[in-house]
């Protein structure tokens, strides 16, 4: 889930699914989606995405239940691959209870034992062969506040170790925490493959990511008119370190911002990215496809 908007649409927003855009010339992957939060069956989502040449989906876990669902779904659908993790906000909720109220789960504090039990289950799932990444993990200082920082950072460090031990890509959620995310990656020693999901940094941070070989995955916000700093980051990001994602059902690209997102809308973001970089759409699709296969070791 992205740090750019919540999972709940505001009252009055249009819940009508956008129409399918023109198909891309070359197959690409949605490198980060949440099919379990969308209003279609998995089969319906796949049919729609394949119809526009989005042929591979990375289904991302946010807690134990959604990570288990991701692995089960990937095991029965060859077009879908799973990542597993505790979302940054999940650590504080496990330890402290529902500290932010946003999840409406009304959980009681579980202390460090609850976090340890959840991490142990994620570790088991991360060992499965159809799990291609550990994530989304990272830091999110927007929602749980300062009282949740210690649990978030401990969870993040444990996920980094897990990704390295299992040889899986690390998928990072980073909201209002750029400096600490980069610092902890250095302190712990980053895995070989690191993906900044829904990249939200500026050009200066993109240079740091490029120097360290971190992959930047761009989502719908790169199409928003006010996000010129994000487009500047995209312009300077090395082509071999660029991915595309929806983070569906969140972060729908223009011209359908505010309506429900889904993997079949990837072509809107890809075409906007190609325009920003001043390059051919087919060339960008080919690069994104190759990057996705490399980062998540697909078809190898």
PDB file of C-alpha atoms in Angstrom:
ATOM      1  CA  UNK A   1       0.000   0.000   0.000  1.00  0.00           C
ATOM      2  CA  UNK A   2       1.283   3.379  -0.877  1.00  0.00           C
ATOM      3  CA  UNK A   3       2.102   6.271   1.333  1.00  0.00           C
ATOM      4  CA  UNK A   4       0.399   8.626  -1.094  1.00  0.00           C
ATOM      5  CA  UNK A   5      -3.233   8.025  -0.243  1.00  0.00           C
ATOM      6  CA  UNK A   6      -5.249   5.843   2.062  1.00  0.00           C
ATOM      7  CA  UNK A   7      -7.095   2.690   1.118  1.00  0.00           C
ATOM      8  CA  UNK A   8     -10.462   4.337   1.571  1.00  0.00           C
ATOM      9  CA  UNK A   9     -11.952   6.540  -1.121  1.00  0.00           C
ATOM     10  CA  UNK A  10     -13.504   9.773   0.005  1.00  0.00           C
ATOM     11  CA  UNK A  11     -17.245  10.086  -0.059  1.00  0.00           C
ATOM     12  CA  UNK A  12     -18.373  11.398  -3.378  1.00  0.00           C
ATOM     13  CA  UNK A  13     -15.468   9.948  -5.315  1.00  0.00           C
ATOM     14  CA  UNK A  14     -16.401   8.043  -8.442  1.00  0.00           C
ATOM     15  CA  UNK A  15     -16.183   4.279  -7.860  1.00  0.00           C
ATOM     16  CA  UNK A  16     -16.833   3.466 -11.524  1.00  0.00           C
ATOM     17  CA  UNK A  17     -13.971   1.393 -12.987  1.00  0.00           C
ATOM     18  CA  UNK A  18     -12.135   3.340 -15.717  1.00  0.00           C
ATOM     19  CA  UNK A  19     -12.265   1.995 -19.283  1.00  0.00           C
ATOM     20  CA  UNK A  20      -9.376  -0.128 -20.536  1.00  0.00           C
ATOM     21  CA  UNK A  21      -6.675   1.895 -22.337  1.00  0.00           C
ATOM     22  CA  UNK A  22      -5.033   0.835 -25.582  1.00  0.00           C
ATOM     23  CA  UNK A  23      -2.795  -2.180 -25.212  1.00  0.00           C
ATOM     24  CA  UNK A  24       0.943  -1.731 -24.861  1.00  0.00           C
ATOM     25  CA  UNK A  25       3.106  -2.852 -27.800  1.00  0.00           C
ATOM     26  CA  UNK A  26       5.244  -5.173 -25.649  1.00  0.00           C
ATOM     27  CA  UNK A  27       4.308  -7.144 -22.493  1.00  0.00           C
ATOM     28  CA  UNK A  28       5.094  -5.549 -19.130  1.00  0.00           C
ATOM     29  CA  UNK A  29       4.520  -6.405 -15.479  1.00  0.00           C
ATOM     30  CA  UNK A  30       2.653  -4.639 -12.720  1.00  0.00           C
ATOM     31  CA  UNK A  31       5.407  -4.894 -10.131  1.00  0.00           C
ATOM     32  CA  UNK A  32       3.181  -4.078  -7.139  1.00  0.00           C
ATOM     33  CA  UNK A  33      -0.543  -4.735  -6.795  1.00  0.00           C
ATOM     34  CA  UNK A  34      -3.079  -5.818  -4.186  1.00  0.00           C
ATOM     35  CA  UNK A  35      -5.584  -8.063  -5.937  1.00  0.00           C
ATOM     36  CA  UNK A  36      -7.101  -9.011  -2.575  1.00  0.00           C
ATOM     37  CA  UNK A  37      -8.288  -5.406  -2.134  1.00  0.00           C
ATOM     38  CA  UNK A  38      -9.888  -5.110  -5.577  1.00  0.00           C
ATOM     39  CA  UNK A  39     -13.507  -5.687  -6.589  1.00  0.00           C
ATOM     40  CA  UNK A  40     -12.832  -8.425  -9.158  1.00  0.00           C
ATOM     41  CA  UNK A  41     -11.943 -12.065  -9.011  1.00  0.00           C
ATOM     42  CA  UNK A  42      -8.335 -12.926  -9.679  1.00  0.00           C
ATOM     43  CA  UNK A  43      -9.364 -14.446 -12.999  1.00  0.00           C
ATOM     44  CA  UNK A  44     -11.213 -11.290 -14.035  1.00  0.00           C
ATOM     45  CA  UNK A  45      -8.226  -9.136 -13.099  1.00  0.00           C
ATOM     46  CA  UNK A  46      -5.911 -11.342 -15.145  1.00  0.00           C
ATOM     47  CA  UNK A  47      -8.160 -11.296 -18.207  1.00  0.00           C
ATOM     48  CA  UNK A  48      -8.347  -7.502 -18.133  1.00  0.00           C
ATOM     49  CA  UNK A  49      -4.627  -6.989 -17.609  1.00  0.00           C
ATOM     50  CA  UNK A  50      -3.590  -9.497 -20.278  1.00  0.00           C
ATOM     51  CA  UNK A  51      -5.923  -7.763 -22.743  1.00  0.00           C
ATOM     52  CA  UNK A  52      -3.698  -4.648 -22.561  1.00  0.00           C
ATOM     53  CA  UNK A  53      -0.393  -6.614 -22.502  1.00  0.00           C
ATOM     54  CA  UNK A  54       0.157  -6.469 -18.750  1.00  0.00           C
ATOM     55  CA  UNK A  55       0.979 -10.142 -18.503  1.00  0.00           C
ATOM     56  CA  UNK A  56       2.707 -10.499 -15.123  1.00  0.00           C
ATOM     57  CA  UNK A  57       1.482  -9.362 -11.708  1.00  0.00           C
ATOM     58  CA  UNK A  58       3.406  -9.130  -8.445  1.00  0.00           C
ATOM     59  CA  UNK A  59       0.916  -9.652  -5.618  1.00  0.00           C
ATOM     60  CA  UNK A  60       2.186  -7.967  -2.462  1.00  0.00           C
ATOM     61  CA  UNK A  61       1.605  -8.979   1.144  1.00  0.00           C
ATOM     62  CA  UNK A  62       1.063  -6.459   3.961  1.00  0.00           C
ATOM     63  CA  UNK A  63       0.471  -8.723   6.959  1.00  0.00           C
ATOM     64  CA  UNK A  64       0.376 -12.430   7.720  1.00  0.00           C
ATOM     65  CA  UNK A  65      -3.101 -13.003   6.279  1.00  0.00           C
ATOM     66  CA  UNK A  66      -2.499 -11.126   3.012  1.00  0.00           C
ATOM     67  CA  UNK A  67       0.940 -12.719   2.648  1.00  0.00           C
ATOM     68  CA  UNK A  68      -0.604 -16.175   2.988  1.00  0.00           C
ATOM     69  CA  UNK A  69      -3.227 -15.193   0.402  1.00  0.00           C
ATOM     70  CA  UNK A  70      -0.509 -13.963  -1.938  1.00  0.00           C
ATOM     71  CA  UNK A  71       1.405 -17.225  -1.762  1.00  0.00           C
ATOM     72  CA  UNK A  72      -1.725 -19.301  -2.296  1.00  0.00           C
ATOM     73  CA  UNK A  73      -2.751 -17.190  -5.287  1.00  0.00           C
ATOM     74  CA  UNK A  74       0.700 -17.316  -6.858  1.00  0.00           C
ATOM     75  CA  UNK A  75       0.813 -21.082  -6.420  1.00  0.00           C
ATOM     76  CA  UNK A  76      -2.276 -21.517  -8.601  1.00  0.00           C
ATOM     77  CA  UNK A  77      -1.757 -18.756 -11.204  1.00  0.00           C
ATOM     78  CA  UNK A  78       1.501 -18.796 -13.198  1.00  0.00           C
ATOM     79  CA  UNK A  79       1.080 -15.138 -14.193  1.00  0.00           C
ATOM     80  CA  UNK A  80       1.126 -14.047 -10.540  1.00  0.00           C
ATOM     81  CA  UNK A  81       4.113 -13.967  -8.197  1.00  0.00           C
ATOM     82  CA  UNK A  82       4.031 -13.227  -4.481  1.00  0.00           C
ATOM     83  CA  UNK A  83       5.908 -11.061  -2.027  1.00  0.00           C
ATOM     84  CA  UNK A  84       5.404 -11.419   1.715  1.00  0.00           C
ATOM     85  CA  UNK A  85       5.956  -9.034   4.614  1.00  0.00           C
ATOM     86  CA  UNK A  86       4.571  -6.959   7.425  1.00  0.00           C
ATOM     87  CA  UNK A  87       3.730  -3.449   6.218  1.00  0.00           C
ATOM     88  CA  UNK A  88       5.538  -0.745   8.244  1.00  0.00           C
ATOM     89  CA  UNK A  89       2.286   0.165   9.988  1.00  0.00           C
ATOM     90  CA  UNK A  90       1.696  -3.475  10.953  1.00  0.00           C
ATOM     91  CA  UNK A  91       4.635  -3.661  13.354  1.00  0.00           C
ATOM     92  CA  UNK A  92       3.341  -0.922  15.681  1.00  0.00           C
ATOM     93  CA  UNK A  93      -0.177  -2.376  15.537  1.00  0.00           C
ATOM     94  CA  UNK A  94       1.087  -5.788  16.581  1.00  0.00           C
ATOM     95  CA  UNK A  95       3.185  -4.397  19.430  1.00  0.00           C
ATOM     96  CA  UNK A  96       1.102  -1.432  20.612  1.00  0.00           C
ATOM     97  CA  UNK A  97      -2.389  -2.220  19.348  1.00  0.00           C
ATOM     98  CA  UNK A  98      -4.378  -0.135  16.869  1.00  0.00           C
ATOM     99  CA  UNK A  99      -2.478   3.057  17.674  1.00  0.00           C
ATOM    100  CA  UNK A 100      -3.730   5.078  14.715  1.00  0.00           C
ATOM    101  CA  UNK A 101      -7.391   4.057  14.562  1.00  0.00           C
ATOM    102  CA  UNK A 102      -7.260   4.081  10.757  1.00  0.00           C
ATOM    103  CA  UNK A 103      -7.338   0.302  10.345  1.00  0.00           C
ATOM    104  CA  UNK A 104     -10.470   0.030  12.529  1.00  0.00           C
ATOM    105  CA  UNK A 105      -9.183  -3.342  13.704  1.00  0.00           C
ATOM    106  CA  UNK A 106      -9.309  -2.382  17.395  1.00  0.00           C
ATOM    107  CA  UNK A 107      -6.462  -4.736  18.256  1.00  0.00           C
ATOM    108  CA  UNK A 108      -5.129  -4.958  21.781  1.00  0.00           C
ATOM    109  CA  UNK A 109      -1.389  -4.568  22.347  1.00  0.00           C
ATOM    110  CA  UNK A 110       0.472  -7.809  21.717  1.00  0.00           C
ATOM    111  CA  UNK A 111       3.942  -6.695  22.708  1.00  0.00           C
ATOM    112  CA  UNK A 112       7.151  -7.991  21.192  1.00  0.00           C
ATOM    113  CA  UNK A 113       5.844 -11.569  21.254  1.00  0.00           C
ATOM    114  CA  UNK A 114       3.167 -10.710  18.697  1.00  0.00           C
ATOM    115  CA  UNK A 115       5.723  -9.135  16.377  1.00  0.00           C
ATOM    116  CA  UNK A 116       8.055 -12.114  16.759  1.00  0.00           C
ATOM    117  CA  UNK A 117       5.284 -14.584  15.930  1.00  0.00           C
ATOM    118  CA  UNK A 118       4.262 -12.635  12.828  1.00  0.00           C
ATOM    119  CA  UNK A 119       7.854 -12.304  11.621  1.00  0.00           C
ATOM    120  CA  UNK A 120       8.377 -16.035  12.092  1.00  0.00           C
ATOM    121  CA  UNK A 121       5.417 -16.794   9.850  1.00  0.00           C
ATOM    122  CA  UNK A 122       6.602 -14.331   7.207  1.00  0.00           C
ATOM    123  CA  UNK A 123      10.004 -16.029   7.325  1.00  0.00           C
ATOM    124  CA  UNK A 124       8.369 -19.395   6.619  1.00  0.00           C
ATOM    125  CA  UNK A 125       6.462 -17.965   3.668  1.00  0.00           C
ATOM    126  CA  UNK A 126       9.537 -16.192   2.276  1.00  0.00           C
ATOM    127  CA  UNK A 127      11.211 -19.568   1.786  1.00  0.00           C
ATOM    128  CA  UNK A 128       8.554 -20.735  -0.691  1.00  0.00           C
ATOM    129  CA  UNK A 129       9.791 -20.975  -4.303  1.00  0.00           C
ATOM    130  CA  UNK A 130       6.923 -18.923  -5.769  1.00  0.00           C
ATOM    131  CA  UNK A 131       7.674 -16.036  -3.393  1.00  0.00           C
ATOM    132  CA  UNK A 132       9.880 -13.585  -5.268  1.00  0.00           C
ATOM    133  CA  UNK A 133      10.286 -10.826  -2.740  1.00  0.00           C
ATOM    134  CA  UNK A 134      10.154  -9.717   0.880  1.00  0.00           C
ATOM    135  CA  UNK A 135       7.892  -6.700   1.102  1.00  0.00           C
ATOM    136  CA  UNK A 136       6.302  -4.385   1.438  1.00  0.00           C
ATOM    137  CA  UNK A 137       8.427  -3.481   4.388  1.00  0.00           C
ATOM    138  CA  UNK A 138      10.189  -0.248   5.284  1.00  0.00           C
ATOM    139  CA  UNK A 139       9.184   2.822   7.281  1.00  0.00           C
ATOM    140  CA  UNK A 140       6.055   4.992   7.365  1.00  0.00           C
ATOM    141  CA  UNK A 141       6.207   7.874   9.806  1.00  0.00           C
ATOM    142  CA  UNK A 142       2.996   9.480   8.579  1.00  0.00           C
ATOM    143  CA  UNK A 143       0.372   7.317  10.229  1.00  0.00           C
ATOM    144  CA  UNK A 144       1.526   5.676  13.468  1.00  0.00           C
ATOM    145  CA  UNK A 145       3.570   8.581  14.810  1.00  0.00           C
ATOM    146  CA  UNK A 146       6.700   8.639  16.985  1.00  0.00           C
ATOM    147  CA  UNK A 147       5.447   5.930  19.333  1.00  0.00           C
ATOM    148  CA  UNK A 148       5.580   3.433  16.473  1.00  0.00           C
ATOM    149  CA  UNK A 149       9.119   4.187  15.249  1.00  0.00           C
ATOM    150  CA  UNK A 150      10.944   1.571  17.333  1.00  0.00           C
ATOM    151  CA  UNK A 151       8.655  -1.270  16.234  1.00  0.00           C
ATOM    152  CA  UNK A 152       8.825  -0.147  12.608  1.00  0.00           C
ATOM    153  CA  UNK A 153      12.603   0.015  12.559  1.00  0.00           C
ATOM    154  CA  UNK A 154      12.987  -3.367  14.256  1.00  0.00           C
ATOM    155  CA  UNK A 155      10.572  -4.948  11.776  1.00  0.00           C
ATOM    156  CA  UNK A 156      12.381  -3.331   8.836  1.00  0.00           C
ATOM    157  CA  UNK A 157      15.769  -4.600  10.002  1.00  0.00           C
ATOM    158  CA  UNK A 158      14.398  -8.102  10.382  1.00  0.00           C
ATOM    159  CA  UNK A 159      12.914  -8.026   6.873  1.00  0.00           C
ATOM    160  CA  UNK A 160      16.263  -6.903   5.427  1.00  0.00           C
ATOM    161  CA  UNK A 161      17.967  -9.885   7.049  1.00  0.00           C
ATOM    162  CA  UNK A 162      15.219 -12.175   5.812  1.00  0.00           C
ATOM    163  CA  UNK A 163      15.528 -10.986   2.214  1.00  0.00           C
ATOM    164  CA  UNK A 164      19.281 -11.537   2.249  1.00  0.00           C
ATOM    165  CA  UNK A 165      19.036 -14.989   3.812  1.00  0.00           C
ATOM    166  CA  UNK A 166      16.398 -16.183   1.349  1.00  0.00           C
ATOM    167  CA  UNK A 167      17.950 -14.454  -1.662  1.00  0.00           C
ATOM    168  CA  UNK A 168      14.763 -12.497  -2.425  1.00  0.00           C
ATOM    169  CA  UNK A 169      14.206  -8.924  -3.594  1.00  0.00           C
ATOM    170  CA  UNK A 170      13.459  -6.403  -0.831  1.00  0.00           C
ATOM    171  CA  UNK A 171      10.369  -4.274  -1.591  1.00  0.00           C
ATOM    172  CA  UNK A 172      10.348  -1.028   0.364  1.00  0.00           C
ATOM    173  CA  UNK A 173       7.463   1.203   1.431  1.00  0.00           C
ATOM    174  CA  UNK A 174       8.916   4.622   2.305  1.00  0.00           C
ATOM    175  CA  UNK A 175       6.695   7.418   3.540  1.00  0.00           C
ATOM    176  CA  UNK A 176       8.087  10.503   5.264  1.00  0.00           C
ATOM    177  CA  UNK A 177      11.164   8.470   6.167  1.00  0.00           C
ATOM    178  CA  UNK A 178      13.680   8.764   3.313  1.00  0.00           C
ATOM    179  CA  UNK A 179      16.744   9.442   5.472  1.00  0.00           C
ATOM    180  CA  UNK A 180      16.065   6.644   7.947  1.00  0.00           C
ATOM    181  CA  UNK A 181      15.257   4.119   5.211  1.00  0.00           C
ATOM    182  CA  UNK A 182      18.536   4.847   3.424  1.00  0.00           C
ATOM    183  CA  UNK A 183      20.468   4.859   6.699  1.00  0.00           C
ATOM    184  CA  UNK A 184      19.115   1.510   7.902  1.00  0.00           C
ATOM    185  CA  UNK A 185      19.783  -0.109   4.529  1.00  0.00           C
ATOM    186  CA  UNK A 186      23.410   0.970   4.874  1.00  0.00           C
ATOM    187  CA  UNK A 187      23.655  -0.106   8.512  1.00  0.00           C
ATOM    188  CA  UNK A 188      22.207  -3.555   7.879  1.00  0.00           C
ATOM    189  CA  UNK A 189      23.780  -4.084   4.479  1.00  0.00           C
ATOM    190  CA  UNK A 190      21.243  -3.986   1.666  1.00  0.00           C
ATOM    191  CA  UNK A 191      20.223  -7.135  -0.199  1.00  0.00           C
ATOM    192  CA  UNK A 192      21.451  -7.552  -3.756  1.00  0.00           C
ATOM    193  CA  UNK A 193      18.087  -6.406  -5.125  1.00  0.00           C
ATOM    194  CA  UNK A 194      16.196  -3.500  -3.524  1.00  0.00           C
ATOM    195  CA  UNK A 195      12.999  -1.960  -4.916  1.00  0.00           C
ATOM    196  CA  UNK A 196      11.576   1.363  -3.752  1.00  0.00           C
ATOM    197  CA  UNK A 197       7.875   0.714  -4.299  1.00  0.00           C
ATOM    198  CA  UNK A 198       5.887   3.752  -5.470  1.00  0.00           C
ATOM    199  CA  UNK A 199       9.061   5.803  -5.518  1.00  0.00           C
ATOM    200  CA  UNK A 200       8.347   9.143  -3.851  1.00  0.00           C
ATOM    201  CA  UNK A 201      11.758  10.745  -3.516  1.00  0.00           C
ATOM    202  CA  UNK A 202      13.195  13.642  -5.460  1.00  0.00           C
ATOM    203  CA  UNK A 203      16.022  13.750  -8.001  1.00  0.00           C
ATOM    204  CA  UNK A 204      18.685  13.969  -5.288  1.00  0.00           C
ATOM    205  CA  UNK A 205      17.428  10.786  -3.680  1.00  0.00           C
ATOM    206  CA  UNK A 206      17.193   9.141  -7.103  1.00  0.00           C
ATOM    207  CA  UNK A 207      20.908   9.805  -7.561  1.00  0.00           C
ATOM    208  CA  UNK A 208      21.629   8.077  -4.243  1.00  0.00           C
ATOM    209  CA  UNK A 209      19.457   5.127  -5.236  1.00  0.00           C
ATOM    210  CA  UNK A 210      21.182   4.929  -8.623  1.00  0.00           C
ATOM    211  CA  UNK A 211      24.629   4.981  -7.002  1.00  0.00           C
ATOM    212  CA  UNK A 212      23.618   2.112  -4.728  1.00  0.00           C
ATOM    213  CA  UNK A 213      21.851   0.118  -7.455  1.00  0.00           C
ATOM    214  CA  UNK A 214      18.399   0.452  -5.875  1.00  0.00           C
ATOM    215  CA  UNK A 215      15.459   0.027  -8.251  1.00  0.00           C
ATOM    216  CA  UNK A 216      12.789   2.736  -8.435  1.00  0.00           C
ATOM    217  CA  UNK A 217       9.227   1.650  -9.209  1.00  0.00           C
ATOM    218  CA  UNK A 218       6.952   4.442 -10.454  1.00  0.00           C
ATOM    219  CA  UNK A 219       3.189   4.495  -9.997  1.00  0.00           C
ATOM    220  CA  UNK A 220       0.217   6.747 -10.811  1.00  0.00           C
ATOM    221  CA  UNK A 221       1.553   9.814  -8.957  1.00  0.00           C
ATOM    222  CA  UNK A 222       4.196  10.290 -11.663  1.00  0.00           C
ATOM    223  CA  UNK A 223       1.300  11.349 -13.927  1.00  0.00           C
ATOM    224  CA  UNK A 224      -0.088  13.960 -11.487  1.00  0.00           C
ATOM    225  CA  UNK A 225       0.400  17.551 -12.627  1.00  0.00           C
ATOM    226  CA  UNK A 226       1.900  18.780  -9.348  1.00  0.00           C
ATOM    227  CA  UNK A 227       4.562  16.064  -9.212  1.00  0.00           C
ATOM    228  CA  UNK A 228       7.287  17.593 -11.370  1.00  0.00           C
ATOM    229  CA  UNK A 229      10.003  16.685  -8.808  1.00  0.00           C
ATOM    230  CA  UNK A 230       8.965  13.051  -9.168  1.00  0.00           C
ATOM    231  CA  UNK A 231       9.170  13.283 -12.958  1.00  0.00           C
ATOM    232  CA  UNK A 232      12.635  14.797 -12.625  1.00  0.00           C
ATOM    233  CA  UNK A 233      13.632  11.763 -10.562  1.00  0.00           C
ATOM    234  CA  UNK A 234      12.302   9.530 -13.329  1.00  0.00           C
ATOM    235  CA  UNK A 235      14.330  11.423 -15.935  1.00  0.00           C
ATOM    236  CA  UNK A 236      17.606  10.834 -14.133  1.00  0.00           C
ATOM    237  CA  UNK A 237      16.942   7.264 -12.988  1.00  0.00           C
ATOM    238  CA  UNK A 238      19.038   4.798 -15.027  1.00  0.00           C
ATOM    239  CA  UNK A 239      16.777   2.874 -17.366  1.00  0.00           C
ATOM    240  CA  UNK A 240      17.907  -0.466 -15.947  1.00  0.00           C
ATOM    241  CA  UNK A 241      16.716   0.635 -12.486  1.00  0.00           C
ATOM    242  CA  UNK A 242      13.129   1.552 -13.468  1.00  0.00           C
ATOM    243  CA  UNK A 243       9.947  -0.448 -12.866  1.00  0.00           C
ATOM    244  CA  UNK A 244       6.253   0.408 -13.134  1.00  0.00           C
ATOM    245  CA  UNK A 245       3.386  -0.483 -10.805  1.00  0.00           C
ATOM    246  CA  UNK A 246      -0.194   0.350  -9.922  1.00  0.00           C
ATOM    247  CA  UNK A 247      -0.321  -0.213  -6.146  1.00  0.00           C
ATOM    248  CA  UNK A 248      -3.940  -0.955  -7.064  1.00  0.00           C
ATOM    249  CA  UNK A 249      -6.560  -0.258  -5.920  1.00  0.00           C
ATOM    250  CA  UNK A 250      -4.762   2.945  -4.893  1.00  0.00           C
ATOM    251  CA  UNK A 251      -3.027   5.758  -6.815  1.00  0.00           C
ATOM    252  CA  UNK A 252      -4.949   5.646 -10.069  1.00  0.00           C
ATOM    253  CA  UNK A 253      -3.121   7.581 -12.810  1.00  0.00           C
ATOM    254  CA  UNK A 254      -4.544  10.532 -14.690  1.00  0.00           C
ATOM    255  CA  UNK A 255      -7.063  11.047 -16.167  1.00  0.00           C
ATOM    256  CA  UNK A 256      -8.855   8.742 -13.695  1.00  0.00           C
ATOM    257  CA  UNK A 257      -7.344   9.852 -10.398  1.00  0.00           C
ATOM    258  CA  UNK A 258      -9.714   9.047  -7.529  1.00  0.00           C
ATOM    259  CA  UNK A 259     -11.365   6.129  -9.308  1.00  0.00           C
ATOM    260  CA  UNK A 260     -10.435   2.504  -8.521  1.00  0.00           C
ATOM    261  CA  UNK A 261      -7.080   1.389  -9.857  1.00  0.00           C
ATOM    262  CA  UNK A 262      -6.239  -2.045 -11.301  1.00  0.00           C
ATOM    263  CA  UNK A 263      -3.363  -3.656 -13.213  1.00  0.00           C
ATOM    264  CA  UNK A 264      -5.051  -3.085 -16.601  1.00  0.00           C
ATOM    265  CA  UNK A 265      -4.409   0.661 -16.165  1.00  0.00           C
ATOM    266  CA  UNK A 266      -0.609   0.251 -16.268  1.00  0.00           C
ATOM    267  CA  UNK A 267      -0.493   1.474 -19.920  1.00  0.00           C
ATOM    268  CA  UNK A 268      -1.538   4.966 -18.771  1.00  0.00           C
ATOM    269  CA  UNK A 269       1.457   5.224 -16.451  1.00  0.00           C
ATOM    270  CA  UNK A 270       3.871   3.637 -18.929  1.00  0.00           C
ATOM    271  CA  UNK A 271       2.935   6.068 -21.702  1.00  0.00           C
ATOM    272  CA  UNK A 272       3.273   9.019 -19.332  1.00  0.00           C
ATOM    273  CA  UNK A 273       6.691   7.747 -18.229  1.00  0.00           C
ATOM    274  CA  UNK A 274       7.831   7.357 -21.833  1.00  0.00           C
ATOM    275  CA  UNK A 275       6.773  10.938 -22.560  1.00  0.00           C
ATOM    276  CA  UNK A 276       8.610  12.196 -19.475  1.00  0.00           C
ATOM    277  CA  UNK A 277      11.801  10.412 -20.497  1.00  0.00           C
ATOM    278  CA  UNK A 278      11.401  11.377 -24.166  1.00  0.00           C
ATOM    279  CA  UNK A 279      11.637   7.793 -25.357  1.00  0.00           C
ATOM    280  CA  UNK A 280       9.680   5.291 -27.408  1.00  0.00           C
ATOM    281  CA  UNK A 281       6.950   3.394 -25.530  1.00  0.00           C
ATOM    282  CA  UNK A 282       8.060   0.051 -26.936  1.00  0.00           C
ATOM    283  CA  UNK A 283      11.643   0.659 -25.819  1.00  0.00           C
ATOM    284  CA  UNK A 284      10.465   1.516 -22.300  1.00  0.00           C
ATOM    285  CA  UNK A 285       8.232  -1.569 -22.172  1.00  0.00           C
ATOM    286  CA  UNK A 286      11.152  -3.780 -23.202  1.00  0.00           C
ATOM    287  CA  UNK A 287      13.361  -2.289 -20.492  1.00  0.00           C
ATOM    288  CA  UNK A 288      10.685  -2.613 -17.812  1.00  0.00           C
ATOM    289  CA  UNK A 289      10.074  -6.221 -18.802  1.00  0.00           C
ATOM    290  CA  UNK A 290      13.767  -7.089 -18.604  1.00  0.00           C
ATOM    291  CA  UNK A 291      14.165  -5.242 -15.294  1.00  0.00           C
ATOM    292  CA  UNK A 292      11.192  -7.059 -13.742  1.00  0.00           C
ATOM    293  CA  UNK A 293      12.532 -10.460 -14.755  1.00  0.00           C
ATOM    294  CA  UNK A 294      15.975  -9.612 -13.339  1.00  0.00           C
ATOM    295  CA  UNK A 295      14.844  -8.035 -10.089  1.00  0.00           C
ATOM    296  CA  UNK A 296      12.329 -10.750  -9.195  1.00  0.00           C
ATOM    297  CA  UNK A 297      14.267 -13.600 -10.894  1.00  0.00           C
ATOM    298  CA  UNK A 298      11.315 -14.543 -13.075  1.00  0.00           C
ATOM    299  CA  UNK A 299      11.771 -17.197 -15.722  1.00  0.00           C
ATOM    300  CA  UNK A 300      15.246 -18.044 -14.533  1.00  0.00           C
TER     301      UNK A 300
END
